[in-house]
C-alpha positions as MATLAB code, in Angstrom:
seq = 'MTEEIVTEGEKHEDNRRRFWTEPVVVFVAALICCFLWGSASPAIKIGYVLFNVPKGDLASRILFAGVRFTIAGLMVIIFDSIRKKKISVPKRQSVKYVLALMCFQTILQYVFFYTALAHTSGVRGSIINAAGNFFSIIFSVFIFHYEKLTARKTIGSLLGFLGVVLISSGGRISGAPFSLAGDGAMILATLSSAMAANLIKKFSDHEDPVVLSGWQFFLGGLTMSIGSFAAGGRISPSGPEAVILILYMGFISAGAYTLWSVLLKYNEVSHIVILGFMNPVLGVLLSAAFLDEGAEAFNLLTLISLILVSAGIVISGGKRRKQS';
ca = [
     -11.457  -13.798  -36.846;
     -10.654  -15.614  -33.466;
      -6.833  -15.535  -34.263;
      -6.401  -12.194  -35.658;
      -8.973  -11.025  -32.133;
      -5.981  -13.297  -30.461;
      -3.414  -11.476  -32.277;
      -4.758   -7.887  -31.515;
      -5.326   -8.445  -27.304;
      -1.736   -9.706  -27.090;
      -0.246   -6.615  -29.344;
      -2.699   -4.911  -26.883;
      -0.639   -6.155  -23.512;
       3.244   -6.158  -25.496;
       2.281   -2.928  -25.382;
       0.985   -1.868  -22.265;
       3.487   -4.357  -20.419;
       6.420   -1.981  -21.702;
       4.942    0.935  -21.236;
       4.697   -0.249  -17.636;
       8.128   -1.139  -17.511;
       9.762    1.548  -18.959;
      11.748    3.213  -15.743;
      11.037    6.388  -16.558;
       7.396    6.077  -16.164;
       7.648    3.331  -13.212;
       9.937    5.746  -11.428;
       6.925    8.397  -11.694;
       3.603    6.139  -10.462;
       6.266    5.172   -7.719;
       6.545    8.680   -6.728;
       2.919    9.688   -6.728;
       2.141    6.052   -4.979;
       4.717    6.996   -2.082;
       3.456   10.871   -2.030;
      -0.128    9.499   -0.924;
       1.124    6.545    0.952;
       3.391    8.937    2.460;
       0.951   11.488    3.737;
      -1.633    9.023    4.972;
      -0.511    8.729    8.384;
      -0.780   12.371    9.135;
      -4.335   12.869    7.557;
      -4.963    9.742    9.419;
      -4.103   11.353   12.760;
      -5.774   14.698   11.492;
      -8.571   13.045   10.928;
      -9.390   11.293   13.849;
      -9.468   15.490   15.427;
     -11.968   16.526   12.579;
     -14.060   13.199   13.016;
     -13.774   13.307   16.889;
     -12.436    9.992   16.923;
     -11.231    9.589   20.549;
      -8.063    7.552   21.222;
      -9.045    4.427   23.283;
     -11.962    3.828   20.755;
     -11.069    0.695   18.781;
     -14.811    0.620   16.787;
     -15.103    4.277   15.690;
     -11.224    4.489   14.555;
     -11.826    0.898   12.598;
     -15.545    2.875   11.566;
     -13.601    5.936   10.247;
     -11.554    3.194    8.252;
     -13.975    1.606    6.664;
     -15.615    4.726    5.812;
     -12.581    5.936    4.037;
     -12.144    2.539    2.103;
     -15.729    2.093    1.183;
     -15.377    5.743   -0.553;
     -12.122    3.985   -2.036;
     -13.372    1.510   -3.769;
     -16.624    3.595   -5.313;
     -13.778    6.006   -6.668;
     -11.554    3.119   -8.791;
     -15.192    1.193   -9.415;
     -16.714    4.813  -11.116;
     -13.452    5.308  -12.740;
     -12.942    2.408  -14.418;
     -16.222    1.449  -14.845;
     -16.261    5.434  -17.472;
     -12.792    4.006  -18.451;
     -14.068    0.714  -19.816;
     -17.773    2.454  -21.387;
     -19.708   -0.533  -19.417;
     -20.204   -1.214  -15.534;
     -17.011   -2.708  -13.873;
     -17.138   -5.778  -12.467;
     -15.143   -8.898  -11.552;
     -15.332  -12.227  -13.582;
     -16.923  -14.970  -11.600;
     -14.028  -17.081  -11.144;
     -12.602  -13.944   -9.565;
     -14.324  -13.576   -6.837;
     -12.184  -15.974   -4.383;
      -9.286  -13.319   -5.332;
     -10.964  -10.293   -4.584;
     -11.973  -11.882   -0.599;
      -9.087  -12.810   -0.563;
      -7.405   -9.441   -1.382;
     -10.187   -7.518    1.026;
      -9.025   -9.648    4.099;
      -4.875   -9.163    3.910;
      -4.736   -5.753    2.052;
      -7.843   -4.109    3.549;
      -9.195   -5.518    6.560;
      -6.214   -7.245    8.217;
      -3.858   -4.556    7.554;
      -6.003   -1.493    8.116;
      -7.444   -2.440   11.324;
      -3.672   -2.558   12.476;
      -2.831    0.065   11.101;
      -5.315    2.787   12.059;
      -5.408    1.272   15.827;
      -1.010    1.336   15.418;
      -1.416    5.250   14.316;
      -3.893    5.770   17.672;
      -0.439    4.571   19.693;
       2.518    6.164   17.426;
       3.752    9.143   16.231;
       3.404    9.181   12.106;
       7.654   10.045   11.999;
       7.931    6.679   13.998;
       4.779    4.733   11.985;
       6.145    5.948    8.935;
       9.490    4.492    9.545;
       7.806    0.968   10.748;
       5.763    0.463    8.009;
       8.992    0.858    5.241;
       9.292   -2.923    7.180;
       6.479   -3.929    4.557;
       9.113   -3.544    1.308;
      11.912   -5.918    3.329;
       8.403   -9.086    4.154;
       7.516   -8.400    0.602;
      10.633   -9.542   -1.127;
      10.831  -12.429    1.878;
       7.013  -13.487    0.724;
       8.269  -13.339   -2.663;
      11.176  -15.438   -2.528;
      10.138  -18.679   -0.301;
       6.166  -18.135   -0.444;
       6.065  -17.281   -4.256;
       9.011  -18.717   -5.302;
       8.770  -15.189   -7.923;
      12.333  -14.648   -7.645;
      15.735  -16.290   -5.503;
      16.897  -14.335   -2.884;
      20.745  -12.583   -3.632;
      23.709  -11.429   -1.284;
      22.864   -7.921   -2.187;
      18.062   -8.744   -1.168;
      20.276  -10.289    2.338;
      22.210   -7.314    2.836;
      18.910   -4.725    2.164;
      16.638   -6.584    4.239;
      19.119   -6.780    6.868;
      19.841   -3.254    7.301;
      16.095   -2.181    6.981;
      15.005   -4.561    9.467;
      17.658   -3.179   11.557;
      16.519    0.474   10.983;
      13.259   -0.515   12.025;
      14.003   -2.189   15.209;
      16.199    0.756   16.325;
      13.590    3.551   15.729;
      10.943    1.000   17.504;
      13.296    0.377   20.464;
      15.135    3.427   20.827;
      13.508    3.522   24.240;
      13.964    7.216   25.570;
      16.048    9.166   23.266;
      13.315    8.243   20.480;
      10.705    9.209   22.745;
       9.073    6.152   23.931;
       9.537    2.567   24.668;
       8.392   -0.410   21.778;
       4.551   -0.577   22.603;
       2.195   -3.679   21.705;
      -0.493   -1.734   20.526;
       1.609    1.268   18.522;
       4.872   -0.868   16.650;
       3.316   -4.056   17.248;
       0.317   -3.588   15.651;
       2.019   -1.458   12.955;
       4.728   -4.526   11.979;
       1.257   -6.622   12.051;
       0.348   -4.431    9.468;
       2.671   -4.646    7.075;
       2.773   -8.446    7.321;
      -1.102   -8.172    5.272;
       0.806   -5.254    3.531;
       3.920   -7.985    2.306;
       1.489  -10.711    1.410;
      -1.203   -7.951   -0.457;
       1.344   -7.067   -2.821;
       2.126  -10.437   -3.752;
      -1.183  -12.304   -4.034;
      -1.542   -8.755   -6.653;
       0.866   -9.732   -8.800;
      -0.901  -13.975   -8.317;
      -4.422  -12.757   -8.767;
      -3.721  -10.069  -11.796;
      -2.641  -13.058  -14.376;
      -6.767  -13.676  -13.700;
      -8.209  -10.335  -13.701;
      -7.641   -6.605  -14.508;
      -5.389   -5.528  -11.105;
      -7.910   -2.012  -11.298;
     -11.085   -4.636  -10.869;
      -9.399   -6.239   -8.017;
      -8.177   -2.941   -6.008;
     -12.001   -1.404   -6.419;
     -14.361   -4.502   -5.396;
     -12.337   -5.810   -2.518;
     -11.548   -1.970   -1.184;
     -15.532   -1.683   -1.594;
     -16.690   -4.919   -0.336;
     -13.338   -4.777    2.347;
     -14.070   -1.280    3.733;
     -17.819   -2.050    3.657;
     -17.383   -4.752    6.340;
     -15.294   -2.626    8.681;
     -17.507    0.116    8.425;
     -21.058   -2.409    9.095;
     -18.896   -5.021   11.449;
     -17.146   -1.902   13.748;
     -20.664   -0.167   13.588;
     -22.482   -2.887   14.831;
     -20.303   -2.603   17.689;
     -20.606    0.859   18.920;
     -18.462    3.076   16.759;
     -19.159    6.670   15.836;
     -17.723    9.376   14.084;
     -18.782   12.849   13.761;
     -17.492   14.561   11.091;
     -17.147   18.421   12.771;
     -16.891   20.219    9.554;
     -16.417   20.476    5.609;
     -12.766   20.013    6.097;
     -13.664   16.761    7.359;
     -15.533   15.536    4.346;
     -12.614   16.962    2.913;
     -10.348   15.389    4.156;
     -12.160   11.783    4.335;
     -12.413   11.890    0.146;
      -8.970   12.739   -0.330;
      -7.894   10.065    1.861;
     -10.401    7.732    0.120;
      -8.346    9.117   -2.721;
      -5.198    8.327   -1.403;
      -6.477    4.550   -1.405;
      -7.889    4.591   -4.839;
      -4.723    6.252   -7.192;
      -2.046    4.862   -4.778;
      -2.902    0.762   -4.335;
      -4.740    1.172   -7.857;
      -1.237    2.190   -9.407;
       0.961   -0.064   -7.363;
      -1.199   -2.857   -8.701;
      -0.209   -2.664  -12.418;
       3.401   -1.779  -11.433;
       3.224   -4.922   -9.596;
       1.968   -6.715  -12.202;
       4.246   -5.656  -14.975;
       7.287   -5.539  -12.861;
       9.180   -8.296  -10.541;
       8.208   -7.280   -7.040;
      11.972   -6.027   -5.786;
      12.536   -4.172   -8.790;
       9.283   -2.183   -7.864;
       9.952   -2.136   -3.706;
      13.089   -0.645   -4.438;
      10.783    2.892   -5.523;
       9.569    2.190   -1.798;
      12.161    4.215   -0.047;
      10.790    7.384   -1.222;
       7.768    6.187    1.142;
       8.948    6.671    5.112;
      11.336    9.673    3.436;
       8.074   11.575    2.558;
       6.016    9.839    5.514;
       8.468   11.642    7.839;
       8.527   14.819    5.972;
       5.075   14.885    5.644;
       4.577   14.278    9.617;
       6.968   16.745   10.536;
       5.266   19.982    8.753;
       2.207   18.763    9.115;
       1.951   16.986   12.605;
       4.240   19.446   14.257;
       6.157   16.467   14.717;
       9.696   18.289   13.831;
      11.561   17.654   16.764;
      11.298   13.449   16.399;
      11.516   13.713   12.772;
      14.908   15.450   12.654;
      16.737   14.050   15.907;
      19.828   11.827   15.259;
      18.061    7.930   15.410;
      15.214    8.878   13.673;
      17.672   10.033   11.211;
      19.590    7.143   10.694;
      16.738    4.517   10.858;
      15.510    6.728    8.684;
      18.874    6.340    6.254;
      19.107    2.217    6.874;
      15.420    1.373    5.846;
      16.123    3.424    2.679;
      19.626    1.828    2.114;
      18.880   -1.737    2.589;
      15.226   -1.110    0.130;
      17.562    0.516   -2.362;
      20.392   -1.799   -2.096;
      17.623   -5.405   -1.927;
      15.594   -3.891   -4.986;
      19.366   -4.473   -6.798;
      20.428   -3.751  -10.932;
      17.554   -3.351  -13.174;
      17.408   -5.997  -15.801;
      17.465   -4.218  -18.807;
      14.266   -4.701  -21.256;
      14.515   -6.929  -24.401;
];
């Protein structure tokens, strides 16, 4: 009986692996993730206005982020509980994985991310944030040893970093000089994001990535909310549109990161990262549309930076091996 159960479990897992490595499935899922992430920068900047968050009030910005991620975690946990027809909780031995992800994917990444967006434009932030794709590959090769460094990955990473450096140090051409509070904080956010992407792949061998995603968001968001409120942070929604926005922002995290976590579980990091080229493209377009940043989005320097970053991600991803 035990042998039959194990065999059925293995068959189910094999079917899941085949589904989540299908090129069409991977592309559509990644496109959905990138659209959601691309909308994050304009949504956050609009949220600062709708929730009356002053530019210099770090505690209130972190409280705003904490509420968003607490909502995101609850969304994932409720969805997973309905899906499994039981309360979604991590295994006891997986608590340490949840806490590690909570630190990198939610707390560190978004303390820096929200700080950065108060000091830089949505267009600029979207392009710099794409550096996380290259950091993910570097960490995957040199720290986690998931894959080997190739000429394609090296060339692609160099091109991508060139794009990030260009938009960050363009000075008067790009609209503003390099800023530690803006550009510097965004780079630190990408480092945390890259570490989290590799940890997800590692930890998902021991725990369902959906469970990991939901609980790390919930606990991370709760920690940020309590800490920032104690530090004097306050937010004040200006109307129903503010509530709708914060719910959408919760869904951005709940939907995109959960889906991305599943893709990372069943595919090599570089094969998923290649599809991240859509993220800065959509981020720039959505920032131009909703933040009135069209002049910055479509000037020559920004377009060159966007092309370099996107080309770098495509090249570094390499060719996908055929599935046997």
